[in-house]
Every structure is written in C-alpha cells, then in structure tokens.
C-alpha cells in the first residue's frame, strides 16, 4: 500500500491514515481467526426445544458437527441411551431433509424397524452399517462427514471414543452444513476426548396416559460435560408424535424452574 | 515319472513324462505290467482330476489376455487343453502367426509344453494340435480340409468304438473318410461321426462353452514398461472408464459392476470387482473407488515386478438416462450413493436399510436389506437393472497364471491345444474373477408391502411408508431369539410375572400390559402361540416378555425376554 503522492493531506499526516487502515484490516483478520470470546460458536445448532436445556448448551442447542458422546448410566441402560440418541436424531430429521446413518461396532444392538416407529423415526430414513470394529466405525463416520450426504450420523462404539479419532471426526466435520454426530459408548468406556458434550442417560419410569398404560418414554439425562456450557440433570420425556422433548411437570425439579425463569 | 489312475482292471497309466515315454510306455497300460516290464524304478503319482481342472481353468483365465472367449476342453477332448476364439482379435497381436508365436513363447517361459494350432474351426484346430505334424500350426483360412486330409480318424474326437470300427474297415485317414458317401457311413456309425466330420471341416457350426461371457463394454491397455504404483493404476482405470463412458452413454447405460483385471508380468492375474450402488459412468468416480479399494488392499495387492496389462470391463449394466452432469448441485441421493460405494470399497461393507416383511412374528417382521439408490419408502425400484454378465463364481482363488507345474494336466500328455474359430468380434481381454461383489438383489420391491397383523383397508402398496403404523408398541431393540427369564414369580397363574431373573439380575415388575397373543406361523413350522407383555421394572427399564404357549394347569410356564423398549 504505497502512499498517494497526489494526496492533499501532505506527507507528514499521510502516514497516519494508512497505518490506521492497516490496523483496521489486521483487526478484521484477527476477528476472523479468533472465535468470539463468549463461547458462541458460529456452527449451526440443533435447539432441543427446551429453554432449560438450551440455556446450558453453548449457542442454545446441540452444535451440529462436533461429536457428542452419549453413555448409559449403567450396563442395563444401553437401550435408554440408544433411545435418547435416536430421539435426538428424530428431532433433527424432523427439521431437515436427508437420511441418518447408524454405524455399529459388532455386538452393539441395532434398532428394530417397528420399534423405531414408536420413537417417531421413519425407518426408511435410516441407513445401517455393520462395521467390523470401532476403527471401522470411525472411518465410516469420517467418510460420511466428508461426503456431506447425510443429515445425522450415529456411531455405536464398543470401546469408547479416544482422543485421536474424536479429533479427526471434529476436523472432518468442519465446513458448511455439518450433520448431527452422536457417538454411543458403553457405560464403562469413558476416556478423555474432544467431544462437545457428554451425556449420561438412565432409564426412568415412563409416563402414563389417562388409562394408566405406558405412554411416553422418559430418561434421566445428565449433561456431564459440556464445552463452553454448564452441566445439568433433567428428567426428559419424548413425545414421538410431535417430535418434542418435554420436562414432565410434576417431577420437574429445579432445573426446569431455572430454565423457565431464564426463558 | 508317470501319473496313474484307477481304470479297468486296476491302476493304469494316465500320463507320462518324456523320460517315461522314451522307455516305450504308453498311456493306458496297466501299472503292474509296466513295472514288471521296464525293470527300472518308476515314480508314480496318483491322478488328481480336480487339481488338473483347476489348473486348466487358471490357464484359461490367463489366456483371456488374447481374446475374451476362452473355453476349456470338455470330456470329449480329454479335458487337457483349451480353445481361444481369436476371431477379430489376432490383429491386436500383429497377425495370426505372431499371436501363435507370442502364446508359444509365454507358455514355454512358464514351463508348459504345448502344441498350438490355429484353424478355421475348433474341430480342425483340435485335430491339428493333437495329431498334427508340428508344435505350431497356422492354417490359412479355407485350408482346413487340406490340412486334415492326412490326419488319423482319432483326431475327429470320436468315441473309441467308432475309431476301432473305422480302422477295421481300413479307414485310417480323415481324407479317406471324407471321400466316402455319407449315407452308408451314417447308417453304419451313427450321426455322431458325420457331425464331428462336419464340425471339423466347417460345414456345421460348433458352439463353444466359454469360461466367461465376453463383456460388451471393456477396454484394456498394455504397457511396454510395467506399472506398479497405485496412482498409475488409478489413472489407467480412469482413462479406461473415460474410453468406455461414451459407449455406455450412447446406449443409455451405466455400469453397476466393474471388474478391473491386472495382469502381472509373471503371468499372475489379479481381478478387482467393484460393485456400485447405482449405474455410474463418471471416470472420476470410478477412479476414486478404485483408489479406495487399493487403499484397503494395501500390500495385499502384490504388484511384484509390475503389471503389464490393465483391463476394465463392465460386468453388470443398468439403464441410466442421460442427465446433466456439470451444472447444478448434486442431489442428496447422489451423495449417499457415492458414500455407499466408497464404504463398500473402503471397508468392504454394504449399507443396509430396514425393510418390513409381511409376518406376524416379530423376529421375522423386519430385516436389513442392501441399500440401493433410488429405493426406500417402498417405492417401485427406480432403476431397471440390466443384464448380468459373467457372474460366474470363481472355482478357486481366481488368481493365478501359468506358473511352472500348474499345467500338469496338459504337461503329461504333451498336447495342449489352442484353437481358433470364427465368431463375433471382440477386441478386448475378458474379465476374470476375483472377490466377486454380488450385485444388489434384482428382485427388489416384490415383497408384499403390507406388514404386521392388521389388514389395511385397501391394498395401497405404494403408500408413503411401507411400515405398518397400527401395530401395538414394539421394542426398540429386538433380540434374534427370546432370552430365557427364570425364577419367574406371578401373582396370577395366567398373568404377567411379578418378579423374574434375567441376565443374572432380579427384575421386579412395577407395571405390566398385555397380553398380545401372536400365533406361530403354522404354515412354516408348528409352534406355540406367544403371549407378549410390556413390562416396566421398578428401575424404569421396559422389557418385552412373552410366555411360550398358553397357560395350562400343571404345565410350567416358560418366559422369555424378547426385546427392550427405549
């Protein structure tokens, strides 16, 4: 950026605006490089529709792209965790078009088509991949992330999510239009990784309809870890017809109250 | 050295090496008499017809480098040679004489003694290869009758009885036989003699049974300098596909399955089968899939000293209407299709989708089927699958070539024949078989789309979703078979359990709903009806339990856990 010799302001004062211009440009470049200080990430978000939950999550919902880790509270809660993950998947699929992929390590239970109907998830929008191990699950998910062809990805892991594959998945998810990425692992397979959130899901007695029969599934969901957010503990109820998560009123504790006051 | 096999009256010699032949032995002699006669030790190997057959097939596959139509000898030709249909293919090797020379040279380098004859008909070529005067014979077009005139009648592939009868009449040469009136011959020896004679002389056509059908769309490229690097193979595959794409496009077809055949310098052969989820003719995509497959193989693809020929053949085609390829964003199904192909090549695993089946039994009411682009939601299959070419399962590993000793079947008798006959024009090497990826089932969408227990009012088989939506609640995870629940305690004998043990844990039932009775499918196999209960335990877990068989006094109830609700 050379000085304009025809500038009317003269040589002495002519340097200052140029330097100011350069500073402004540098600041703009820095702003592009550094994420905002308030933790709000610019990636798209899946709002859970509950102010109580969304207030705990950065950006007001589950970030699309980075991996979210879901673990059962105990060995017997594996199906509850799978149900929660599929409910999130159904919530996302109800908003966007496209299909979801479940990549499962051997031995992990695959969902039953007729049972998916009960969660409000159309089995026709679900693709399955029976992988030969956790490594293949990661590779399949990475390929799917690069392909950008699916709306949601769920990986069922046998040995948990280590740091390196988590980082690879996160890198693969960068870019426009990322899918929802959920990783389920067994209860005892926790390890440090780069997951954006870590949920702990336990089964809870289902809600009853007015005839006293089992109606909507409920889970006790604990947000154990949340980058740039706060943890929490909720009792969640899934309405498969409306694709909505609820906080059941009579049993809702402080979390629900605080959420309402916040909203 | 000799090879012996069980024959009439004990072991008989089947094939001999030159040293044994020099002793005056002949195939067919009884082994015991031979041993007594020659007085020198004779190494005898038992015959192994299966290994001979495998070796011959390997040789056939290798020989497909010359022309796509290769047929092994059948029982009438003693199964020790092969035909190559080089019609319209010999010019690729610089003429018929050069082709025969090249073939002889390569076989000799592989230590396979062979006799090669090139003639108008398979019968003539066989006769000359087996009984001709030289190891390499090239008969000019139309010269078959002249060339066959002096050959013995055995050369006509006749059964031994006919040959003996002809010789008793003094008819030892084909020329003498051909000069006789046909009527008396047919009366005396049957129609088969005239058929063989006519086939040899080209008066009647003789269809060959080729090993693989020739692919309609195939291209090959040979290299003076063998290639061994992955990037070179991928680039070659892209170039070959670019060669094929206009031909496919002209016919409105796309490739559903491709076979990339790599001919190694030492004669070994490697074929990679690429299955595609939908018809494709984009060279870049094919190259990407080849690259992924080579990634997966890694060092499993032993390049050795390099590959000298790379051939790409379209083994399965599907209709592919013309479409705009450059402008506009690719549709979503497109991306999923490519992802499915990439996963299939990279991991060797197929994408599945769930499909309902018309069955009452929960474990039979759903299944995973191969994901195919354009299908889903029970719509009619969007893609017409074309003809399937050459889906022949490989009889052996499918890799091989003329290594030394692999051609023992023909080495012993010393007469491998290579024949030529007129046929349809083909100009490329035929594909060979290696880890054949089965094409997705062609008969998709033939299932009754009504599932479950209730009938829908109208047979709306093309509704939005094929899944029945009026079923009672079904579990999210279903076990393939019920897992026994023991120590069951019920308050009411015919009611649901109050407490049971399953997977080494006591479950106390807080709430139970049911029963839902599901009858066994008696038309398949007899069985007891099942009474299903939805059960919620005190810990909040929800299970799907069933009692096998109705309640009957004096009979212990058998309870099983069949699934888990979310």
Tab-separated table of N, CA and C in Angstrom, chain A residues 69-79 81 108 157-161 183-191 198-202 222 224:
chain	number	residue	atom	x	y	z
A	69	UNK	N	-21.045	-37.198	22.835
A	69	UNK	CA	-20.872	-38.530	23.394
A	69	UNK	C	-22.058	-38.835	24.295
A	70	UNK	N	-22.642	-39.995	24.111
A	70	UNK	CA	-23.788	-40.403	24.919
A	70	UNK	C	-23.440	-41.734	25.560
A	71	UNK	N	-23.575	-41.808	26.857
A	71	UNK	CA	-23.224	-43.034	27.558
A	71	UNK	C	-24.370	-43.412	28.481
A	72	UNK	N	-24.623	-44.699	28.616
A	72	UNK	CA	-25.633	-45.114	29.591
A	72	UNK	C	-25.090	-44.983	31.009
A	73	UNK	N	-26.002	-44.803	31.958
A	73	UNK	CA	-25.567	-44.669	33.349
A	73	UNK	C	-25.073	-46.005	33.872
A	74	UNK	N	-25.709	-47.077	33.481
A	74	UNK	CA	-25.289	-48.396	33.926
A	74	UNK	C	-25.347	-49.358	32.766
A	75	UNK	N	-24.873	-50.571	32.966
A	75	UNK	CA	-24.889	-51.529	31.855
A	75	UNK	C	-26.298	-51.831	31.348
A	76	UNK	N	-27.294	-51.692	32.195
A	76	UNK	CA	-28.648	-52.035	31.775
A	76	UNK	C	-29.331	-50.893	31.049
A	77	UNK	N	-28.690	-49.711	30.991
A	77	UNK	CA	-29.351	-48.555	30.407
A	77	UNK	C	-28.950	-48.319	28.961
A	78	UNK	N	-28.326	-49.314	28.350
A	78	UNK	CA	-27.862	-49.123	26.984
A	78	UNK	C	-28.985	-48.773	26.024
A	79	UNK	N	-30.113	-49.440	26.185
A	79	UNK	CA	-31.214	-49.178	25.266
A	79	UNK	C	-31.791	-47.782	25.513
A	81	UNK	N	-30.050	-45.208	26.393
A	81	UNK	CA	-29.135	-44.285	25.720
A	81	UNK	C	-29.368	-44.313	24.220
A	108	UNK	N	-23.026	-54.483	19.205
A	108	UNK	CA	-23.900	-53.406	19.661
A	108	UNK	C	-25.289	-53.625	19.073
A	157	UNK	N	-20.276	-47.494	19.591
A	157	UNK	CA	-18.898	-47.909	19.829
A	157	UNK	C	-18.850	-49.005	20.877
A	158	UNK	N	-17.805	-49.806	20.784
A	158	UNK	CA	-17.627	-50.867	21.761
A	158	UNK	C	-16.608	-50.462	22.812
A	159	UNK	N	-15.600	-49.705	22.414
A	159	UNK	CA	-14.516	-49.375	23.335
A	159	UNK	C	-14.413	-47.888	23.637
A	160	UNK	N	-15.390	-47.117	23.245
A	160	UNK	CA	-15.348	-45.705	23.589
A	160	UNK	C	-14.647	-44.865	22.545
A	161	UNK	N	-14.651	-43.572	22.805
A	161	UNK	CA	-14.108	-42.605	21.851
A	161	UNK	C	-12.785	-42.080	22.375
A	183	UNK	N	-22.221	-40.180	19.276
A	183	UNK	CA	-21.447	-41.397	19.483
A	183	UNK	C	-21.905	-42.043	20.777
A	184	UNK	N	-22.340	-43.266	20.694
A	184	UNK	CA	-22.772	-44.005	21.874
A	184	UNK	C	-21.652	-44.934	22.304
A	185	UNK	N	-21.434	-44.995	23.585
A	185	UNK	CA	-20.394	-45.902	24.059
A	185	UNK	C	-20.932	-46.634	25.283
A	186	UNK	N	-20.331	-47.754	25.643
A	186	UNK	CA	-20.774	-48.451	26.844
A	186	UNK	C	-20.500	-47.621	28.092
A	187	UNK	N	-21.130	-48.036	29.190
A	187	UNK	CA	-21.081	-47.215	30.401
A	187	UNK	C	-19.664	-47.069	30.924
A	188	UNK	N	-18.871	-48.137	30.834
A	188	UNK	CA	-17.569	-48.131	31.497
A	188	UNK	C	-16.440	-47.751	30.564
A	189	UNK	N	-16.742	-47.210	29.400
A	189	UNK	CA	-15.690	-46.968	28.410
A	189	UNK	C	-15.401	-45.485	28.263
A	190	UNK	N	-15.419	-44.762	29.353
A	190	UNK	CA	-15.138	-43.329	29.272
A	190	UNK	C	-13.657	-43.066	29.147
A	191	UNK	N	-13.307	-42.105	28.343
A	191	UNK	CA	-11.911	-41.688	28.236
A	191	UNK	C	-11.894	-40.243	27.757
A	198	UNK	N	-21.046	-34.487	26.771
A	198	UNK	CA	-21.132	-35.882	27.170
A	198	UNK	C	-22.378	-36.055	28.009
A	199	UNK	N	-23.238	-36.930	27.564
A	199	UNK	CA	-24.495	-37.182	28.247
A	199	UNK	C	-24.433	-38.532	28.932
A	200	UNK	N	-25.117	-38.615	30.052
A	200	UNK	CA	-25.284	-39.877	30.768
A	200	UNK	C	-26.784	-40.127	30.842
A	201	UNK	N	-27.210	-41.229	30.318
A	201	UNK	CA	-28.641	-41.489	30.214
A	201	UNK	C	-28.992	-42.694	31.078
A	202	UNK	N	-30.029	-42.554	31.870
A	202	UNK	CA	-30.548	-43.679	32.645
A	202	UNK	C	-32.031	-43.824	32.344
A	222	UNK	N	-28.223	-36.686	32.223
A	222	UNK	CA	-27.281	-35.826	32.920
A	222	UNK	C	-26.263	-35.330	31.911
A	224	UNK	N	-22.970	-34.337	31.600
A	224	UNK	CA	-21.781	-34.433	32.453
A	224	UNK	C	-20.738	-33.402	32.089
